[in-house]
Amino acid sequence: MKEDFEYPEMTEELARIAKALGHPVRLYIIQKLAVMNSCCYSGDLFEELPIARSTLSQHLKELKYAGLIQGETEAPKIKYCIQRENWEKARKYFKEFFEL
Amino acid sequence: MKEDFEYPEMTEELARIAKALGHPVRLYIIQKLAVMNSCCYSGDLFEELPIARSTLSQHLKELKYAGLIQGETEAPKIKYCIQRENWEKARKYFKEFFEL
DNA sequence: AAATCATTTCGTTATTTTGCGAAATATAAA
DNA sequence: TTTATATTTCGCAAAATAACGAAATGATTT
C-alpha cells in the first residue's frame, strides 16, 4: 500500500514550481518578468542584485529549467522573458491549490 | 547601491513560504490540512506516506517553523492543523503575486 | 512502577543548493 | 583579426536539505 503510493496529480509539479520560487533572487526575477510583464538581460539584473554574475546565471538556469522563463539570444546579450504558457499553468495550479 | 540592496516587501517572506511548499511531502500535508480543512496526527500521515516517521517529523517541523501549521497536544498524540492566520496571509501574498 | 504508545530528537550519510572567482564561449565592434 | 562585451560553465567550498534507524521523551494505561 505504501510501496505504490503516488502523489495526487498536481502535487509533484506544483512542488517543483514552488521550489523554483523558493529563493528571493528567483522570486525577484519572476516578479520582474511575470508580474511587471517586462523582459530583461542578465546584466540588468546583475546591476540590481547583490550577487555575482555567475550566481545569477545559476538562478536563471534554474528558472529556465523549471520552465518559468525563456532566453532569447539578442547577441551578445540574452533577453530573458517569462514563459507565458507555463506561467499561466503555474498560476492556474496555485489558484486551484489556494482557493479550492 | 548594491550594498544596501533590499528586496521589496513580500519577496523574502513569500520566498520562505514557497520554499516550505517546495517539497511533495510538505505540499501533500498542506493540501490535506488547508485545502481539505482537516486536522490530523503524524501517525495518520505516516500511514499514507512512503517515508520514515522521523523524516515525516522533520517535514512537520519545517512547516511549523514556516508558520503554516500548528500542533496541539492531545496526548499522547499531537493534532496538526493549519495555522489559519498565516495561511490566509500566504494566500493573500500568492494571490497578489500571481494576478497583479 | 512498569509497559505501551505517539512522536520527536540525535547522529549519521548522501545529495543538493548557494555562492564565488577564474576561465571559457560566443558574438559584435574596432 | 584583435579587442571588447555579455554571459555561461567550471571547479571549488560551505551550508542546507532529505533521508534513515536508534534512542529519547512525555503521557497514558496496566
Short mmCIF file of C-alpha atoms (C1' of nucleotides) in Angstrom, two decimals:
data_model
loop_
_atom_site.label_atom_id
_atom_site.label_comp_id
_atom_site.label_asym_id
_atom_site.label_seq_id
_atom_site.Cartn_x
_atom_site.Cartn_y
_atom_site.Cartn_z
CA MET A 1 0.00 0.00 0.00
CA LYS A 2 2.70 2.44 0.90
CA GLU A 3 5.00 0.91 -1.66
CA ASP A 4 2.97 2.11 -4.59
CA PHE A 5 1.99 5.40 -3.08
CA GLU A 6 1.50 8.14 -5.60
CA TYR A 7 1.01 11.79 -5.06
CA PRO A 8 -2.18 13.28 -6.44
CA GLU A 9 -1.90 14.82 -9.89
CA MET A 10 -0.56 18.28 -9.41
CA THR A 11 1.37 17.72 -6.24
CA GLU A 12 4.78 16.96 -7.63
CA GLU A 13 4.61 19.53 -10.37
CA LEU A 14 3.36 22.22 -8.05
CA ALA A 15 6.11 21.36 -5.58
CA ARG A 16 8.69 21.77 -8.33
CA ILE A 17 7.35 25.18 -9.21
CA ALA A 18 7.14 26.25 -5.59
CA LYS A 19 10.71 25.14 -5.12
CA ALA A 20 11.83 27.24 -8.07
CA LEU A 21 10.10 30.23 -6.50
CA GLY A 22 11.55 29.46 -3.11
CA HIS A 23 14.53 31.77 -3.26
CA PRO A 24 14.41 35.56 -3.00
CA VAL A 25 16.58 36.11 -6.05
CA ARG A 26 14.46 33.88 -8.22
CA LEU A 27 11.24 35.27 -6.88
CA TYR A 28 12.52 38.76 -7.53
CA ILE A 29 13.32 37.88 -11.12
CA ILE A 30 9.95 36.29 -11.71
CA GLN A 31 8.26 39.23 -10.13
CA LYS A 32 10.02 41.49 -12.56
CA LEU A 33 9.38 39.35 -15.62
CA ALA A 34 5.93 38.00 -14.97
CA VAL A 35 4.21 40.44 -12.75
CA MET A 36 5.59 43.58 -14.33
CA ASN A 37 5.46 41.91 -17.72
CA SER A 38 8.92 43.02 -18.74
CA CYS A 39 11.88 41.24 -20.22
CA CYS A 40 15.46 41.87 -19.31
CA TYR A 41 19.07 40.89 -19.67
CA SER A 42 21.22 39.14 -17.14
CA GLY A 43 23.26 42.32 -16.94
CA ASP A 44 20.24 44.38 -15.93
CA LEU A 45 19.55 42.04 -13.07
CA PHE A 46 23.19 41.98 -12.09
CA GLU A 47 23.08 45.76 -11.71
CA GLU A 48 20.28 45.48 -9.20
CA LEU A 49 21.05 42.37 -7.26
CA PRO A 50 23.81 41.91 -4.70
CA ILE A 51 25.19 38.67 -6.14
CA ALA A 52 27.90 37.59 -8.56
CA ARG A 53 27.16 37.22 -12.25
CA SER A 54 27.83 33.52 -12.11
CA THR A 55 25.45 33.06 -9.22
CA LEU A 56 22.78 34.98 -11.05
CA SER A 57 23.35 32.83 -14.09
CA GLN A 58 22.72 29.75 -11.98
CA HIS A 59 19.42 31.11 -10.81
CA LEU A 60 18.38 31.97 -14.34
CA LYS A 61 19.29 28.47 -15.37
CA GLU A 62 17.09 27.02 -12.67
CA LEU A 63 14.15 29.16 -13.64
CA LYS A 64 14.67 28.14 -17.23
CA TYR A 65 14.90 24.50 -16.25
CA ALA A 66 11.68 24.84 -14.28
CA GLY A 67 10.12 26.20 -17.45
CA LEU A 68 9.20 29.53 -15.95
CA ILE A 69 11.38 31.71 -18.14
CA GLN A 70 12.96 31.54 -21.55
CA GLY A 71 16.04 33.15 -23.00
CA GLU A 72 16.20 34.57 -26.47
CA THR A 73 19.56 35.39 -27.95
CA GLU A 74 19.95 39.01 -28.92
CA ALA A 75 23.66 38.95 -29.36
CA PRO A 76 25.77 39.44 -27.48
CA LYS A 77 23.04 39.59 -24.89
CA ILE A 78 20.32 37.17 -23.96
CA LYS A 79 16.89 38.54 -23.40
CA TYR A 80 15.01 36.75 -20.67
CA CYS A 81 11.25 36.77 -20.59
CA ILE A 82 8.59 34.83 -18.84
CA GLN A 83 7.48 31.62 -20.47
CA ARG A 84 3.84 32.63 -20.69
CA GLU A 85 2.42 29.21 -21.33
CA ASN A 86 3.97 27.57 -18.30
CA TRP A 87 3.48 30.65 -16.25
CA GLU A 88 -0.23 30.51 -16.85
CA LYS A 89 -0.21 26.88 -15.92
CA ALA A 90 1.61 27.69 -12.70
CA ARG A 91 -0.89 30.42 -11.96
CA LYS A 92 -3.74 28.03 -12.54
CA TYR A 93 -2.23 25.38 -10.32
CA PHE A 94 -1.60 27.77 -7.49
CA LYS A 95 -5.03 29.25 -7.84
CA GLU A 96 -6.63 25.85 -7.61
CA PHE A 97 -4.42 24.96 -4.73
CA PHE A 98 -5.19 28.06 -2.75
CA GLU A 99 -8.85 28.56 -3.16
CA LEU A 100 -10.31 25.21 -3.71
CA MET B 1 23.84 50.88 -4.18
CA LYS B 2 24.12 47.14 -4.38
CA GLU B 3 25.49 47.00 -0.88
CA ASP B 4 22.26 48.13 0.69
CA PHE B 5 20.01 46.36 -1.70
CA GLU B 6 16.74 45.26 -0.20
CA TYR B 7 14.10 43.05 -1.60
CA PRO B 8 10.65 44.54 -1.94
CA GLU B 9 8.34 43.88 0.99
CA MET B 10 6.84 40.49 0.39
CA THR B 11 9.67 38.96 -1.56
CA GLU B 12 11.59 37.31 1.22
CA GLU B 13 8.55 36.18 3.10
CA LEU B 14 6.89 34.80 0.02
CA ALA B 15 10.09 33.01 -0.90
CA ARG B 16 10.17 31.41 2.54
CA ILE B 17 6.63 30.17 2.14
CA ALA B 18 7.25 28.93 -1.38
CA LYS B 19 10.29 27.09 -0.15
CA ALA B 20 8.28 25.41 2.57
CA LEU B 21 5.79 24.28 -0.09
CA GLY B 22 8.58 23.16 -2.37
CA HIS B 23 8.59 19.51 -1.41
CA PRO B 24 5.95 16.95 -2.38
CA VAL B 25 5.56 15.63 1.16
CA ARG B 26 5.04 19.07 2.61
CA LEU B 27 2.73 20.13 -0.16
CA TYR B 28 0.72 16.96 0.34
CA ILE B 29 0.37 17.69 4.04
CA ILE B 30 -0.70 21.26 3.47
CA GLN B 31 -3.13 20.15 0.84
CA LYS B 32 -4.68 17.82 3.34
CA LEU B 33 -4.78 20.31 6.18
CA ALA B 34 -5.56 23.54 4.41
CA VAL B 35 -7.41 22.63 1.30
CA MET B 36 -9.47 19.83 2.76
CA ASN B 37 -9.72 21.72 6.04
CA SER B 38 -8.92 18.73 8.17
CA CYS B 39 -6.54 18.15 11.03
CA CYS B 40 -4.53 15.01 11.58
CA TYR B 41 -1.89 13.22 13.54
CA SER B 42 1.61 12.41 12.49
CA GLY B 43 0.62 8.76 12.60
CA ASP B 44 -2.18 9.28 10.10
CA LEU B 45 0.23 10.81 7.66
CA PHE B 46 2.76 8.10 8.30
CA GLU B 47 0.17 5.53 7.27
CA GLU B 48 -0.24 7.21 3.91
CA LEU B 49 3.20 8.42 3.03
CA PRO B 50 6.14 6.27 1.98
CA ILE B 51 8.66 7.81 4.38
CA ALA B 52 10.03 7.13 7.84
CA ARG B 53 8.38 8.62 10.90
CA SER B 54 11.44 10.65 11.70
CA THR B 55 11.55 12.08 8.20
CA LEU B 56 7.91 12.99 8.40
CA SER B 57 8.54 14.65 11.72
CA GLN B 58 11.22 16.80 10.11
CA HIS B 59 8.81 17.97 7.47
CA LEU B 60 6.17 18.81 10.05
CA LYS B 61 8.77 20.75 11.95
CA GLU B 62 9.62 22.76 8.87
CA LEU B 63 6.01 23.57 8.15
CA LYS B 64 5.58 24.60 11.74
CA TYR B 65 8.69 26.73 11.58
CA ALA B 66 7.38 28.38 8.43
CA GLY B 67 4.23 29.15 10.38
CA LEU B 68 1.94 27.21 8.11
CA ILE B 69 0.77 24.62 10.58
CA GLN B 70 0.44 24.27 14.31
CA GLY B 71 0.48 21.28 16.61
CA GLU B 72 -1.84 20.90 19.53
CA THR B 73 -1.09 18.26 22.12
CA GLU B 74 -3.81 15.69 22.54
CA ALA B 75 -1.77 13.23 24.47
CA PRO B 76 -0.17 11.03 23.59
CA LYS B 77 -0.79 12.35 20.09
CA ILE B 78 -0.28 15.73 18.55
CA LYS B 79 -3.03 17.08 16.39
CA TYR B 80 -1.71 19.10 13.48
CA CYS B 81 -3.89 21.72 11.87
CA ILE B 82 -3.34 24.59 9.52
CA GLN B 83 -2.36 27.88 11.08
CA ARG B 84 -5.29 29.78 9.61
CA GLU B 85 -3.94 33.25 10.21
CA ASN B 86 -0.66 32.69 8.42
CA TRP B 87 -2.30 30.55 5.84
CA GLU B 88 -4.61 33.38 4.88
CA LYS B 89 -1.63 35.67 4.70
CA ALA B 90 0.14 33.23 2.43
CA ARG B 91 -2.93 33.01 0.25
CA LYS B 92 -3.13 36.76 0.02
CA TYR B 93 0.54 37.08 -0.86
CA PHE B 94 0.35 34.46 -3.55
CA LYS B 95 -2.81 35.94 -4.91
CA GLU B 96 -1.24 39.36 -5.16
CA PHE B 97 1.86 37.86 -6.66
CA PHE B 98 0.04 35.91 -9.28
CA GLU B 99 -2.62 38.18 -10.55
CA LEU B 100 -1.39 41.62 -10.05
"C1'" DA C 1 6.09 1.29 38.86
"C1'" DA C 2 6.35 -0.86 34.51
"C1'" DA C 3 4.82 -1.23 29.92
"C1'" DT C 4 2.89 0.95 26.00
"C1'" DC C 5 2.03 4.46 22.62
"C1'" DA C 6 2.89 8.58 19.56
"C1'" DT C 7 6.12 11.36 18.35
"C1'" DT C 8 10.48 13.75 18.33
"C1'" DT C 9 15.42 14.34 18.65
"C1'" DC C 10 20.01 12.64 17.67
"C1'" DG C 11 23.71 11.07 14.91
"C1'" DT C 12 24.96 9.96 10.54
"C1'" DT C 13 25.26 9.85 5.49
"C1'" DA C 14 24.38 11.34 0.83
"C1'" DT C 15 22.83 14.83 -2.06
"C1'" DT C 16 21.59 19.36 -3.39
"C1'" DT C 17 21.92 24.21 -3.09
"C1'" DT C 18 24.14 28.55 -2.89
"C1'" DG C 19 27.84 31.15 -3.57
"C1'" DC C 20 32.25 32.85 -5.58
"C1'" DG C 21 36.14 33.89 -8.89
"C1'" DA C 22 38.56 32.33 -12.89
"C1'" DA C 23 38.37 30.63 -17.29
"C1'" DA C 24 35.69 29.66 -21.46
"C1'" DT C 25 32.38 30.86 -25.13
"C1'" DA C 26 30.19 33.44 -28.49
"C1'" DT C 27 29.09 37.49 -30.83
"C1'" DA C 28 29.91 42.32 -32.23
"C1'" DA C 29 32.76 46.24 -32.87
"C1'" DA C 30 37.16 48.37 -33.96
"C1'" DT D 1 41.91 39.86 -36.69
"C1'" DT D 2 42.23 41.74 -32.39
"C1'" DT D 3 39.51 43.65 -28.79
"C1'" DA D 4 35.58 44.39 -26.18
"C1'" DT D 5 31.06 42.86 -24.34
"C1'" DA D 6 27.65 39.68 -22.25
"C1'" DT D 7 27.00 35.70 -20.36
"C1'" DT D 8 27.89 30.99 -19.10
"C1'" DT D 9 30.46 26.99 -17.49
"C1'" DC D 10 33.88 25.07 -14.37
"C1'" DG D 11 35.91 23.96 -10.07
"C1'" DC D 12 35.55 24.53 -5.65
"C1'" DA D 13 33.88 25.25 -0.68
"C1'" DA D 14 30.41 25.85 2.73
"C1'" DA D 15 25.94 25.22 4.16
"C1'" DA D 16 21.38 23.34 3.88
"C1'" DT D 17 18.23 19.52 2.89
"C1'" DA D 18 16.50 14.91 2.92
"C1'" DA D 19 16.59 10.58 4.49
"C1'" DC D 20 17.14 6.71 7.80
"C1'" DG D 21 17.28 3.92 12.22
"C1'" DA D 22 18.16 4.10 17.05
"C1'" DA D 23 17.47 6.27 21.20
"C1'" DA D 24 14.97 9.61 23.98
"C1'" DT D 25 10.79 11.97 25.59
"C1'" DG D 26 6.36 12.53 27.57
"C1'" DA D 27 1.88 10.97 28.54
"C1'" DT D 28 -1.31 7.08 29.41
"C1'" DT D 29 -2.66 2.68 30.58
"C1'" DT D 30 -1.91 -1.58 33.09
#
